[in-house]
Amino acid sequence: MNGGRSAAPGRIRIIGGSLRNSRLNVPELPGLRPTAERVRETLFNWLAPVMDGARCLDLCAGTGALGIEALSRGAAGVRFVERDARAAQVLRDNLVRLKTTGGQVAVSDAGQFLQGAPQLQDLVFLDPPFALELWSVLAQQLEQGGWLAAQAWIYVESPRAEVPVLPANWQLHREGHAGEVRFALYRRSLPLS
């Protein structure tokens, strides 16, 4: 685990909202990097004014910690997309155990999922496996595929030294660093025609 990630594999904690202090089981899978508690706390402090009733998409969900944190804090629904069937099953099990409503899990490659019929999202968590370098490709699919509400928020997590190339109409709202991780929140504006 790098400096920006939770130190204890196996279980992580939801830090706010109705599920506060609930534990999530985390499968031991190569490359799985649950977002650190302090990063989630900062992010959801930034998002507090817009969480209630938000429609969310957790791409490359992994543990689903970001999406479950969103549900805990009042999101109307979260679509979780995870390509690894084992991780997706643990995510489903966590949702059932926590008695959450509004969470749907799709076992799919994120790029293939975004080729499907779009559903407008108010907030997207974009945290693909770092080694795959998918930020720019997935960002373009989100922007061009009709997935984003007019003023959607997009959270992007990447290596500290790498600022992904994103659509020009995604404006950086806030950013931070934790260890070797850069985390940033963008706000979409309508593209110029």
mmCIF file of C-alpha atoms in Angstrom:
data_model
loop_
_atom_site.group_PDB
_atom_site.id
_atom_site.type_symbol
_atom_site.label_atom_id
_atom_site.label_comp_id
_atom_site.label_asym_id
_atom_site.label_seq_id
_atom_site.Cartn_x
_atom_site.Cartn_y
_atom_site.Cartn_z
ATOM 1 C CA MET A 1 0.000 0.000 0.000
ATOM 2 C CA ASN A 2 1.294 3.449 -0.789
ATOM 3 C CA GLY A 3 1.208 6.455 1.519
ATOM 4 C CA GLY A 4 -2.190 7.665 0.319
ATOM 5 C CA ARG A 5 -3.987 4.433 1.102
ATOM 6 C CA SER A 6 -5.440 2.686 4.099
ATOM 7 C CA ALA A 7 -2.789 0.842 6.069
ATOM 8 C CA ALA A 8 -4.948 -2.119 7.126
ATOM 9 C CA PRO A 9 -5.958 -4.446 4.307
ATOM 10 C CA GLY A 10 -8.925 -6.677 4.971
ATOM 11 C CA ARG A 11 -11.296 -4.080 6.461
ATOM 12 C CA ILE A 12 -11.871 -0.357 6.050
ATOM 13 C CA ARG A 13 -14.249 2.006 7.799
ATOM 14 C CA ILE A 14 -16.995 4.300 6.524
ATOM 15 C CA ILE A 15 -16.241 7.654 8.123
ATOM 16 C CA GLY A 16 -19.463 9.661 7.938
ATOM 17 C CA GLY A 17 -23.207 9.683 7.515
ATOM 18 C CA SER A 18 -25.777 7.020 8.402
ATOM 19 C CA LEU A 19 -23.237 4.176 8.048
ATOM 20 C CA ARG A 20 -20.513 5.916 10.048
ATOM 21 C CA ASN A 21 -18.012 3.491 11.607
ATOM 22 C CA SER A 22 -19.398 0.540 9.609
ATOM 23 C CA ARG A 23 -16.654 -1.761 8.377
ATOM 24 C CA LEU A 24 -16.249 -2.920 4.796
ATOM 25 C CA ASN A 25 -14.635 -6.240 4.007
ATOM 26 C CA VAL A 26 -11.819 -5.847 1.502
ATOM 27 C CA PRO A 27 -10.682 -8.761 -0.664
ATOM 28 C CA GLU A 28 -6.958 -9.270 -1.067
ATOM 29 C CA LEU A 29 -6.528 -8.715 -4.787
ATOM 30 C CA PRO A 30 -3.508 -7.438 -6.723
ATOM 31 C CA GLY A 31 -3.670 -3.706 -7.372
ATOM 32 C CA LEU A 32 -6.684 -3.054 -5.134
ATOM 33 C CA ARG A 33 -6.082 0.288 -3.389
ATOM 34 C CA PRO A 34 -8.870 1.431 -1.064
ATOM 35 C CA THR A 35 -8.918 5.222 -0.817
ATOM 36 C CA ALA A 36 -7.447 6.319 2.519
ATOM 37 C CA GLU A 37 -9.792 7.524 5.260
ATOM 38 C CA ARG A 38 -8.222 10.972 5.410
ATOM 39 C CA VAL A 39 -8.624 11.399 1.641
ATOM 40 C CA ARG A 40 -12.276 10.300 1.805
ATOM 41 C CA GLU A 41 -12.890 12.644 4.726
ATOM 42 C CA THR A 42 -11.443 15.610 2.801
ATOM 43 C CA LEU A 43 -13.316 14.719 -0.385
ATOM 44 C CA PHE A 44 -16.688 14.354 1.315
ATOM 45 C CA ASN A 45 -16.177 17.599 3.221
ATOM 46 C CA TRP A 46 -15.773 19.252 -0.187
ATOM 47 C CA LEU A 47 -18.885 17.469 -1.490
ATOM 48 C CA ALA A 48 -21.118 17.976 1.572
ATOM 49 C CA PRO A 49 -23.309 20.700 -0.031
ATOM 50 C CA VAL A 50 -24.146 18.531 -3.073
ATOM 51 C CA MET A 51 -24.462 14.995 -1.690
ATOM 52 C CA ASP A 52 -28.144 14.934 -0.738
ATOM 53 C CA GLY A 53 -30.050 13.201 -3.529
ATOM 54 C CA ALA A 54 -27.032 12.948 -5.856
ATOM 55 C CA ARG A 55 -26.929 10.312 -8.595
ATOM 56 C CA CYS A 56 -23.458 8.757 -8.509
ATOM 57 C CA LEU A 57 -21.282 6.476 -10.597
ATOM 58 C CA ASP A 58 -18.341 4.683 -8.964
ATOM 59 C CA LEU A 59 -16.220 3.554 -11.933
ATOM 60 C CA CYS A 60 -13.478 1.016 -11.208
ATOM 61 C CA ALA A 61 -15.185 0.665 -7.826
ATOM 62 C CA GLY A 62 -12.850 -1.859 -6.186
ATOM 63 C CA THR A 63 -14.035 -1.951 -2.574
ATOM 64 C CA GLY A 64 -16.822 0.517 -3.312
ATOM 65 C CA ALA A 65 -15.681 2.678 -0.373
ATOM 66 C CA LEU A 66 -16.276 5.936 -2.254
ATOM 67 C CA GLY A 67 -19.741 4.971 -3.449
ATOM 68 C CA ILE A 68 -20.798 3.495 -0.104
ATOM 69 C CA GLU A 69 -19.562 6.654 1.620
ATOM 70 C CA ALA A 70 -21.770 8.615 -0.821
ATOM 71 C CA LEU A 71 -24.809 6.446 0.027
ATOM 72 C CA SER A 72 -24.069 6.901 3.726
ATOM 73 C CA ARG A 73 -24.111 10.677 3.228
ATOM 74 C CA GLY A 74 -27.406 10.945 1.365
ATOM 75 C CA ALA A 75 -26.796 10.082 -2.289
ATOM 76 C CA ALA A 76 -29.986 8.926 -4.028
ATOM 77 C CA GLY A 77 -28.185 6.061 -5.737
ATOM 78 C CA VAL A 78 -24.801 4.721 -6.773
ATOM 79 C CA ARG A 79 -23.945 2.542 -9.751
ATOM 80 C CA PHE A 80 -20.802 0.584 -8.931
ATOM 81 C CA VAL A 81 -18.753 -0.711 -11.871
ATOM 82 C CA GLU A 82 -16.068 -3.308 -11.117
ATOM 83 C CA ARG A 83 -14.468 -5.666 -13.620
ATOM 84 C CA ASP A 84 -13.143 -8.209 -11.084
ATOM 85 C CA ALA A 85 -15.962 -10.621 -10.216
ATOM 86 C CA ARG A 86 -14.517 -11.397 -6.766
ATOM 87 C CA ALA A 87 -14.267 -7.722 -5.810
ATOM 88 C CA ALA A 88 -17.786 -7.133 -7.148
ATOM 89 C CA GLN A 89 -19.164 -9.998 -5.043
ATOM 90 C CA VAL A 90 -17.522 -8.677 -1.863
ATOM 91 C CA LEU A 91 -18.973 -5.250 -2.706
ATOM 92 C CA ARG A 92 -22.464 -6.763 -3.137
ATOM 93 C CA ASP A 93 -22.056 -8.636 0.158
ATOM 94 C CA ASN A 94 -21.053 -5.405 1.938
ATOM 95 C CA LEU A 95 -24.115 -3.590 0.545
ATOM 96 C CA VAL A 96 -26.423 -6.379 1.739
ATOM 97 C CA ARG A 97 -24.775 -6.652 5.156
ATOM 98 C CA LEU A 98 -25.060 -2.874 5.675
ATOM 99 C CA LYS A 99 -28.723 -2.960 4.539
ATOM 100 C CA THR A 100 -28.107 -0.146 2.071
ATOM 101 C CA THR A 101 -30.561 0.822 -0.625
ATOM 102 C CA GLY A 102 -29.753 2.577 -3.854
ATOM 103 C CA GLY A 103 -26.606 0.641 -4.745
ATOM 104 C CA GLN A 104 -26.341 -1.381 -7.972
ATOM 105 C CA VAL A 105 -23.237 -3.386 -8.896
ATOM 106 C CA ALA A 106 -22.250 -4.115 -12.502
ATOM 107 C CA VAL A 107 -19.461 -6.600 -13.235
ATOM 108 C CA SER A 108 -17.943 -4.917 -16.267
ATOM 109 C CA ASP A 109 -14.893 -3.225 -17.672
ATOM 110 C CA ALA A 110 -15.422 0.521 -17.138
ATOM 111 C CA GLY A 111 -14.861 1.374 -20.801
ATOM 112 C CA GLN A 112 -17.345 -1.237 -21.973
ATOM 113 C CA PHE A 113 -19.879 -0.116 -19.373
ATOM 114 C CA LEU A 114 -19.667 3.474 -20.648
ATOM 115 C CA GLN A 115 -20.511 2.259 -24.158
ATOM 116 C CA GLY A 116 -23.950 1.256 -22.865
ATOM 117 C CA ALA A 117 -27.046 3.417 -22.526
ATOM 118 C CA PRO A 118 -26.074 6.489 -20.488
ATOM 119 C CA GLN A 119 -27.808 7.610 -17.313
ATOM 120 C CA LEU A 120 -27.116 11.165 -16.166
ATOM 121 C CA GLN A 121 -24.847 11.351 -13.138
ATOM 122 C CA ASP A 122 -24.328 14.243 -10.718
ATOM 123 C CA LEU A 123 -21.082 12.803 -9.327
ATOM 124 C CA VAL A 124 -18.556 10.356 -10.766
ATOM 125 C CA PHE A 125 -15.677 8.726 -8.907
ATOM 126 C CA LEU A 126 -12.863 8.077 -11.411
ATOM 127 C CA ASP A 127 -10.135 6.041 -9.716
ATOM 128 C CA PRO A 128 -8.916 3.396 -12.166
ATOM 129 C CA PRO A 129 -5.967 1.097 -11.439
ATOM 130 C CA PHE A 130 -2.933 3.351 -11.758
ATOM 131 C CA ALA A 131 -0.987 0.876 -13.918
ATOM 132 C CA LEU A 132 -3.678 0.948 -16.632
ATOM 133 C CA GLU A 133 -3.532 4.746 -17.125
ATOM 134 C CA LEU A 134 -7.217 4.973 -18.092
ATOM 135 C CA TRP A 135 -8.028 8.467 -16.799
ATOM 136 C CA SER A 136 -8.085 10.301 -20.136
ATOM 137 C CA VAL A 137 -9.890 7.540 -22.052
ATOM 138 C CA LEU A 138 -12.623 7.125 -19.435
ATOM 139 C CA ALA A 139 -12.962 10.890 -18.992
ATOM 140 C CA GLN A 140 -13.590 11.325 -22.725
ATOM 141 C CA GLN A 141 -16.157 8.515 -22.679
ATOM 142 C CA LEU A 142 -17.954 10.141 -19.740
ATOM 143 C CA GLU A 143 -17.955 13.544 -21.431
ATOM 144 C CA GLN A 144 -18.932 12.429 -24.919
ATOM 145 C CA GLY A 145 -21.262 9.578 -23.970
ATOM 146 C CA GLY A 146 -23.968 11.599 -22.255
ATOM 147 C CA TRP A 147 -23.221 10.371 -18.726
ATOM 148 C CA LEU A 148 -22.666 13.721 -17.010
ATOM 149 C CA ALA A 149 -25.259 16.190 -15.763
ATOM 150 C CA ALA A 150 -24.682 19.774 -16.928
ATOM 151 C CA GLN A 151 -22.706 20.706 -13.809
ATOM 152 C CA ALA A 152 -21.578 17.279 -12.651
ATOM 153 C CA TRP A 153 -18.736 16.784 -10.193
ATOM 154 C CA ILE A 154 -15.926 14.374 -11.059
ATOM 155 C CA TYR A 155 -13.453 13.024 -8.501
ATOM 156 C CA VAL A 156 -10.123 11.880 -9.985
ATOM 157 C CA GLU A 157 -7.436 9.953 -8.097
ATOM 158 C CA SER A 158 -4.027 9.476 -9.721
ATOM 159 C CA PRO A 159 -0.325 9.201 -8.877
ATOM 160 C CA ARG A 160 1.009 12.378 -7.264
ATOM 161 C CA ALA A 161 3.344 13.131 -10.171
ATOM 162 C CA GLU A 162 0.679 12.620 -12.842
ATOM 163 C CA VAL A 163 -2.043 15.114 -13.715
ATOM 164 C CA PRO A 164 -4.289 13.324 -16.238
ATOM 165 C CA VAL A 165 -5.375 15.028 -19.440
ATOM 166 C CA LEU A 166 -9.097 15.656 -18.963
ATOM 167 C CA PRO A 167 -11.794 17.374 -21.030
ATOM 168 C CA ALA A 168 -11.252 21.128 -21.291
ATOM 169 C CA ASN A 169 -14.659 21.875 -19.760
ATOM 170 C CA TRP A 170 -13.777 20.062 -16.515
ATOM 171 C CA GLN A 171 -12.581 22.817 -14.206
ATOM 172 C CA LEU A 172 -10.401 21.975 -11.223
ATOM 173 C CA HIS A 173 -12.309 22.842 -8.049
ATOM 174 C CA ARG A 174 -9.969 21.520 -5.322
ATOM 175 C CA GLU A 175 -7.042 19.152 -5.059
ATOM 176 C CA GLY A 176 -4.793 17.590 -2.455
ATOM 177 C CA HIS A 177 -2.023 15.057 -1.964
ATOM 178 C CA ALA A 178 -1.615 12.137 0.392
ATOM 179 C CA GLY A 179 1.669 10.277 0.135
ATOM 180 C CA GLU A 180 2.134 9.363 -3.515
ATOM 181 C CA VAL A 181 -1.513 10.045 -4.436
ATOM 182 C CA ARG A 182 -3.050 13.139 -6.013
ATOM 183 C CA PHE A 183 -6.788 13.542 -5.459
ATOM 184 C CA ALA A 184 -8.790 16.210 -7.227
ATOM 185 C CA LEU A 185 -12.374 17.338 -7.613
ATOM 186 C CA TYR A 186 -13.507 18.800 -10.922
ATOM 187 C CA ARG A 187 -16.712 20.605 -11.874
ATOM 188 C CA ARG A 188 -18.092 20.161 -15.340
ATOM 189 C CA SER A 189 -19.337 23.095 -17.350
ATOM 190 C CA LEU A 190 -21.167 22.802 -20.651
ATOM 191 C CA PRO A 191 -18.705 22.507 -23.543
ATOM 192 C CA LEU A 192 -18.550 25.342 -26.034
ATOM 193 C CA SER A 193 -20.295 24.425 -29.281
#
